[in-house]
mmCIF file of C-alpha atoms in Angstrom:
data_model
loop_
_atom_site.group_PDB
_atom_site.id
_atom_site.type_symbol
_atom_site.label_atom_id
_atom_site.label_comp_id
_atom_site.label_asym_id
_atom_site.label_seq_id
_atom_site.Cartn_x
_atom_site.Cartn_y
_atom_site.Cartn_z
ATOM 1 C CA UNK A 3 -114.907 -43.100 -45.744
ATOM 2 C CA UNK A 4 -111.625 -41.452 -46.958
ATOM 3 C CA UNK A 5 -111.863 -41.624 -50.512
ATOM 4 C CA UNK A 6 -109.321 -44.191 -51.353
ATOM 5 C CA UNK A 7 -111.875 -46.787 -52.460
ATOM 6 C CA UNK A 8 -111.337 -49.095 -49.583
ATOM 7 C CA UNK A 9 -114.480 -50.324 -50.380
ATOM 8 C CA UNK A 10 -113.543 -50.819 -54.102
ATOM 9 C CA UNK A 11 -110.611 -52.887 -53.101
ATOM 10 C CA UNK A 12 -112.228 -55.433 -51.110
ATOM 11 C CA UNK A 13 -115.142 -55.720 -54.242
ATOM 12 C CA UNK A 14 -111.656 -56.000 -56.286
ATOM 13 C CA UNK A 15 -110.186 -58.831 -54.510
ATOM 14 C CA UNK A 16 -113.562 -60.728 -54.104
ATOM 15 C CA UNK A 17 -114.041 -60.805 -57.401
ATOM 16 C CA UNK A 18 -110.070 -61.595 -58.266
ATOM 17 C CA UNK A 19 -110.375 -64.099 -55.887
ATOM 18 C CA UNK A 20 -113.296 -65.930 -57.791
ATOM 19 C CA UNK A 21 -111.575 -65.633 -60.879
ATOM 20 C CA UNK A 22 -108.649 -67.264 -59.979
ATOM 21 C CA UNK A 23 -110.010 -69.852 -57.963
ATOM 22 C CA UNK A 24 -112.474 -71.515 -60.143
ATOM 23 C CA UNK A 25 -110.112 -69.946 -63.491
ATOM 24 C CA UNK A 26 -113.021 -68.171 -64.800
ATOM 25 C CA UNK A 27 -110.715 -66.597 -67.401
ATOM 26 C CA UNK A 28 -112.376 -63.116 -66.794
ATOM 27 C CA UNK A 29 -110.335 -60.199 -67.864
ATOM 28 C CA UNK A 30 -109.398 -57.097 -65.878
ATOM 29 C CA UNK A 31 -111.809 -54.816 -67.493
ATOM 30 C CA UNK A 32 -114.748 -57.237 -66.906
ATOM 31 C CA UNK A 33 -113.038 -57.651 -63.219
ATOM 32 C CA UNK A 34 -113.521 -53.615 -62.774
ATOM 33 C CA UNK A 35 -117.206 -53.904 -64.374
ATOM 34 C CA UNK A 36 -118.018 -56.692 -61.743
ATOM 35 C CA UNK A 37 -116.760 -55.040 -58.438
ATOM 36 C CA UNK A 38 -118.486 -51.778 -59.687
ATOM 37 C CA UNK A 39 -121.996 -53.438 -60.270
ATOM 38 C CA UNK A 40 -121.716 -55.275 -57.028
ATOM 39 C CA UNK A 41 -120.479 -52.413 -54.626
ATOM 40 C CA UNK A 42 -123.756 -50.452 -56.522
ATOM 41 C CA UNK A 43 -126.424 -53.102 -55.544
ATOM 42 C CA UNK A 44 -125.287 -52.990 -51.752
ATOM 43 C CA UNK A 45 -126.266 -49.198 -52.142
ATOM 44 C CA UNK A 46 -122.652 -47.668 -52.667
ATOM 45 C CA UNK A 47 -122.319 -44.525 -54.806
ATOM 46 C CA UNK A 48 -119.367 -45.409 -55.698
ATOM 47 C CA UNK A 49 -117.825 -44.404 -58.782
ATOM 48 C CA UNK A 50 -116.023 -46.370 -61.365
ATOM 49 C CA UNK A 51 -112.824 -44.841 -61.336
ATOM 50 C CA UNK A 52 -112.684 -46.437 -57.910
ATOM 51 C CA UNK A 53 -112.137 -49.997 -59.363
ATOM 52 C CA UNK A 54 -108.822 -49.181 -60.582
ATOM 53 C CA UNK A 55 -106.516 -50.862 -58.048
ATOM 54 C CA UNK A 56 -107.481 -53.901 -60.151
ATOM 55 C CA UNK A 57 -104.221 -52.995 -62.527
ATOM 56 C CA UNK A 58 -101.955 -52.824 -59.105
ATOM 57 C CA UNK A 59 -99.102 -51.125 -58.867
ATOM 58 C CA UNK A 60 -98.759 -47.868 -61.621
ATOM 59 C CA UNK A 61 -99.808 -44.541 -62.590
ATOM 60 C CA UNK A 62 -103.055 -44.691 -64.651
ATOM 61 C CA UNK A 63 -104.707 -42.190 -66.681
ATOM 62 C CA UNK A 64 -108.589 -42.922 -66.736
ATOM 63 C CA UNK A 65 -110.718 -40.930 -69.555
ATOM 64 C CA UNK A 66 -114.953 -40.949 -69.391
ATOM 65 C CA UNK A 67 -117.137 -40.543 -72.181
ATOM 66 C CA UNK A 68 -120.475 -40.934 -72.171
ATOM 67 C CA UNK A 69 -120.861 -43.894 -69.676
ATOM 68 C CA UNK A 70 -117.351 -45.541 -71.808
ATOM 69 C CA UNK A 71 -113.809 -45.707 -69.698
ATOM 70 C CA UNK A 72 -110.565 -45.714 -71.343
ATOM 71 C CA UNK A 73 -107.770 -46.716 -69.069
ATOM 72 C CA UNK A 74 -104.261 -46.025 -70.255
ATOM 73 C CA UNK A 75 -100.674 -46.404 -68.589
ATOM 74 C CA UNK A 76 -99.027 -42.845 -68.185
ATOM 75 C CA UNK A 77 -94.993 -42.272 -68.321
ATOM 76 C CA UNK A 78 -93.546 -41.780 -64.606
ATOM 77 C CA UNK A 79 -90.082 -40.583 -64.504
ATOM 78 C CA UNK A 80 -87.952 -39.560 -62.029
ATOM 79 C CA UNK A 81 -88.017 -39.853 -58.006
ATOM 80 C CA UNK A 82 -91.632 -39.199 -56.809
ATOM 81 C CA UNK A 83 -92.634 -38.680 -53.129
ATOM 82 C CA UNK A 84 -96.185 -38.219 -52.295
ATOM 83 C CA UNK A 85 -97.633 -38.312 -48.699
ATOM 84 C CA UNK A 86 -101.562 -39.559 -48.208
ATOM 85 C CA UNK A 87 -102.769 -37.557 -44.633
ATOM 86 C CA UNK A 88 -105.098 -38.606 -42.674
ATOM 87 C CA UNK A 89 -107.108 -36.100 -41.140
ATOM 88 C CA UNK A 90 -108.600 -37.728 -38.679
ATOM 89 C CA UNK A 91 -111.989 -35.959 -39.661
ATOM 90 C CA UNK A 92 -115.376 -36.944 -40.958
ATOM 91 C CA UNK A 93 -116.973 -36.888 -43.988
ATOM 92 C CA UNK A 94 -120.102 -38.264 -45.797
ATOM 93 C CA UNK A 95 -119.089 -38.789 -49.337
ATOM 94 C CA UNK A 96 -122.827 -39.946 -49.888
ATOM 95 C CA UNK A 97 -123.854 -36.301 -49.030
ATOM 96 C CA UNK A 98 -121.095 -35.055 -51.536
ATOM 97 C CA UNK A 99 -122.157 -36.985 -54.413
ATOM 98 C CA UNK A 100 -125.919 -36.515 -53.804
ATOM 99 C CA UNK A 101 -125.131 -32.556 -53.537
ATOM 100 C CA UNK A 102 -123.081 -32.098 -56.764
ATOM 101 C CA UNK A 103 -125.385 -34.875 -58.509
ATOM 102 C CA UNK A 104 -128.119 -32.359 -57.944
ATOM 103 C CA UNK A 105 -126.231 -29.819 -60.495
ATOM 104 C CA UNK A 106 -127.124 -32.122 -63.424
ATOM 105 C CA UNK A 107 -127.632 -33.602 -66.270
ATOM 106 C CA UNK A 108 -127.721 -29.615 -67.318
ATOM 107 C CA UNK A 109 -126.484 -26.736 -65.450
ATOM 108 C CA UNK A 110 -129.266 -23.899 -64.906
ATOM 109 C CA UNK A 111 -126.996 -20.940 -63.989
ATOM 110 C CA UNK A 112 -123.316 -19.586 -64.088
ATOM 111 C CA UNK A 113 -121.836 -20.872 -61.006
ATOM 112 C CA UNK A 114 -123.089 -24.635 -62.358
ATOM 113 C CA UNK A 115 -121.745 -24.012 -65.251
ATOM 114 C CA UNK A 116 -118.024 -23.308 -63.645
ATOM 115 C CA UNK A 117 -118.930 -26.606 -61.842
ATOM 116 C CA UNK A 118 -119.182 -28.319 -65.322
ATOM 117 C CA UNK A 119 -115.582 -26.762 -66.166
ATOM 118 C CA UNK A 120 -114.254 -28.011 -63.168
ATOM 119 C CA UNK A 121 -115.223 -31.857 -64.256
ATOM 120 C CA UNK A 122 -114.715 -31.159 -67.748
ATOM 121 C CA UNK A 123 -112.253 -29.206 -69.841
ATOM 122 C CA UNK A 124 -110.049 -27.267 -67.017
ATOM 123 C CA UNK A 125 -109.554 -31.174 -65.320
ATOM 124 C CA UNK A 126 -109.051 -32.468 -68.931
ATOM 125 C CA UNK A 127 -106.630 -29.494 -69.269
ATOM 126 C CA UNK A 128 -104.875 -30.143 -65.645
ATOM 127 C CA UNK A 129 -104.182 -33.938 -66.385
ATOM 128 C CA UNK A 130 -103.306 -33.661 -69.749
ATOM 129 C CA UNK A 131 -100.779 -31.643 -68.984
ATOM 130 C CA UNK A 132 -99.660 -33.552 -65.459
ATOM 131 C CA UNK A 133 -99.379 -36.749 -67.724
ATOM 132 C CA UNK A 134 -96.596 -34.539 -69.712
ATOM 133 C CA UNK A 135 -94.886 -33.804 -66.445
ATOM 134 C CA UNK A 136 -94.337 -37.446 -65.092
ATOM 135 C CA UNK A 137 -93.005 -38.537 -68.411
ATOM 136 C CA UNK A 138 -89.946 -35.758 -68.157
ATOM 137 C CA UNK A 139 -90.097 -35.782 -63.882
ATOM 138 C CA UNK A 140 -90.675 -32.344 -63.476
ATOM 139 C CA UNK A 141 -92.251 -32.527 -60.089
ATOM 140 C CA UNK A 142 -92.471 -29.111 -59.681
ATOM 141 C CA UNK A 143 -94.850 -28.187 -62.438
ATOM 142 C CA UNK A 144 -96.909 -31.643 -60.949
ATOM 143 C CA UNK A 145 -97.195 -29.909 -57.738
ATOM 144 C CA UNK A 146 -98.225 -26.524 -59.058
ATOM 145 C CA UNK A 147 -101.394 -28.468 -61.258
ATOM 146 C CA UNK A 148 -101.795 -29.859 -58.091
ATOM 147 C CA UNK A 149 -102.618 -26.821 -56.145
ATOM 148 C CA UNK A 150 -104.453 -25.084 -59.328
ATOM 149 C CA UNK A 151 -106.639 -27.845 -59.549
ATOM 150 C CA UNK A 152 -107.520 -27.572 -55.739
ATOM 151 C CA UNK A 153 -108.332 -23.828 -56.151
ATOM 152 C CA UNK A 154 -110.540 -23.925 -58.497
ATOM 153 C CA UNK A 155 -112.134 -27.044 -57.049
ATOM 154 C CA UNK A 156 -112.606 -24.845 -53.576
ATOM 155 C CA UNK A 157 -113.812 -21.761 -55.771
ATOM 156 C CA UNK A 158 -116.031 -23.831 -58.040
ATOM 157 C CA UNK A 159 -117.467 -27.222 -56.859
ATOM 158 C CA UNK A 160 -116.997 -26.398 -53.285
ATOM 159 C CA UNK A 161 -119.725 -23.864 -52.273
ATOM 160 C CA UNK A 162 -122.332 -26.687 -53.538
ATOM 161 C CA UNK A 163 -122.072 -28.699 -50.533
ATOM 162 C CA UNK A 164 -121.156 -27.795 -46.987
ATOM 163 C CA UNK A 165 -118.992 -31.536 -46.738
ATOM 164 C CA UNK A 166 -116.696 -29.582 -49.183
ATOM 165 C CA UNK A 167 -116.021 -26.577 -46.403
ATOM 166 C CA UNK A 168 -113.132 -29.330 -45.000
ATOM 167 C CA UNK A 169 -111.899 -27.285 -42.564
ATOM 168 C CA UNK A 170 -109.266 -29.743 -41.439
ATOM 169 C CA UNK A 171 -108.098 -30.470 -45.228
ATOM 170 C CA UNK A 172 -108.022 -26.386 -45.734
ATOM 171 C CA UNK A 173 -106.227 -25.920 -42.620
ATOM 172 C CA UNK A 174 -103.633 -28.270 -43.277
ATOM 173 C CA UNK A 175 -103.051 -26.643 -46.699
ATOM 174 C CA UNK A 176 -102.249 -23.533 -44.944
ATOM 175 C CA UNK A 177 -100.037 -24.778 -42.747
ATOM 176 C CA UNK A 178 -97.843 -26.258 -45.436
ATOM 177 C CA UNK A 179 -98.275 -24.410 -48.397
ATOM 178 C CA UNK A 180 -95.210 -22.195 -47.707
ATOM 179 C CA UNK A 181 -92.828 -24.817 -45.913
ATOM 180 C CA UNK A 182 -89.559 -26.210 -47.868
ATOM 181 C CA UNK A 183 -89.871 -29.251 -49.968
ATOM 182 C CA UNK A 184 -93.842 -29.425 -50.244
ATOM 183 C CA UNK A 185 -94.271 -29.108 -54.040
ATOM 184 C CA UNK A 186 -97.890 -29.158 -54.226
ATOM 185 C CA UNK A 187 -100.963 -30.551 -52.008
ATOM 186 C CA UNK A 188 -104.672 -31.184 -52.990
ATOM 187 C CA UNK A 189 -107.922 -33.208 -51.315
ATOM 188 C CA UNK A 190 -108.847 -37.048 -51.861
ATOM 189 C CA UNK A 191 -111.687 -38.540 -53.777
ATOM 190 C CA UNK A 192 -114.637 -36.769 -53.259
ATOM 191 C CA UNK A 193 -112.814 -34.222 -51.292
ATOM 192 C CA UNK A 194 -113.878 -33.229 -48.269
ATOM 193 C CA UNK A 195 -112.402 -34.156 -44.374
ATOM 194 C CA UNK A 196 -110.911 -37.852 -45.380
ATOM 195 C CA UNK A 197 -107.744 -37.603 -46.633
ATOM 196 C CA UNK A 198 -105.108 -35.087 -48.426
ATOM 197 C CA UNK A 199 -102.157 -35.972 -50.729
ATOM 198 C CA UNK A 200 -98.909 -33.613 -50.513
ATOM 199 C CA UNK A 201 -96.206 -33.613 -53.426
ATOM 200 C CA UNK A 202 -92.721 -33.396 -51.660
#
């Protein structure tokens, strides 16, 4: 319960395990698709970006289109130093999901529709451009999405469920977000009082 697909790993390596054992032959993708369905029937709502540790070590850019995932290796250059926090807090990333799910399949008002721009084109926009970043190193600019994308995450998504309040993740974010050497900072997963990643 801190958004860095524990849960997803362990479906991972059962399913690796399998494979290798009884050399089933099965490739990655079908690996992914496997851990996914299984972690689903035990009642998980889980999603399937969350099978991507099966590719190991790497930075991965992961595109979804109408139930379809592309994955796709992304250009990392440069020295790159991120911190994962533990807050130490709680959070129910059943409630999250179940909260925002409730916004769709069409938004009825304005502040849904922001929602749907949060998920959509402004996070297309934020990662399209972070993938440019890593390819020349420029940290900087990586830390600055980072922080744009959690604003308008906090101003958009979070008012739709009181797990997204995080006071521990918010106050950590203001304790940082003027110190030396932190280059940008954002929440984990679902969001929410789990975990926090820092760009130093």
């Amino acid at each position: 319960k801190k958004g860095l697909a524990s849960s997803a790993a362990i479906c991972m390596g059962v399913i690796r395990a399998y494979n290798q054992l009884y050399s089933l032959g099965i490739d990655v993708e079908t690996e992914m698709e496997l851990a996914y369905k299984a972690e689903k029937e035990i009642g998980s709502k889980c999603g399937k970006l969350d099978q991507i540790c099966a590719y190991g070590k790497g930075v991965r850019k992961i595109e979804f289109d109408s139930g379809q995932m592309k994955i796709s290796d992304v250009e990392c250059n440069g020295e790159w130093h991120f911190l994962i926090v533990d807050l130490d807090g709680q959070k129910d990333t059943k409630r999250i999901l179940s909260d925002l799910n409730k916004c769709y399949p069409f938004p009825t008002n304005d502040r849904m529709k922001k929602l749907y721009d949060t998920f959509g084109g402004f996070n297309k926009g934020i990662v399209g451009e972070a993938v440019k970043r890593f390819a020349v190193g420029d940290s900087t600019m990586v830390g600055q999405l980072m922080v744009d994308y959690q604003r308008d995450f906090d101003k958009n998504v979070a008012p739709f469920s009181d797990e997204l309040s995080a006071p521990l993740l918010h106050n950590l974010f203001s304790l940082i977000q003027d110190r030396e050497g932190v280059l940008g900072y954002k929440g984990v997963g679902s969001q929410g009082d789990g975990m926090a990643q820092i760009l130093v």
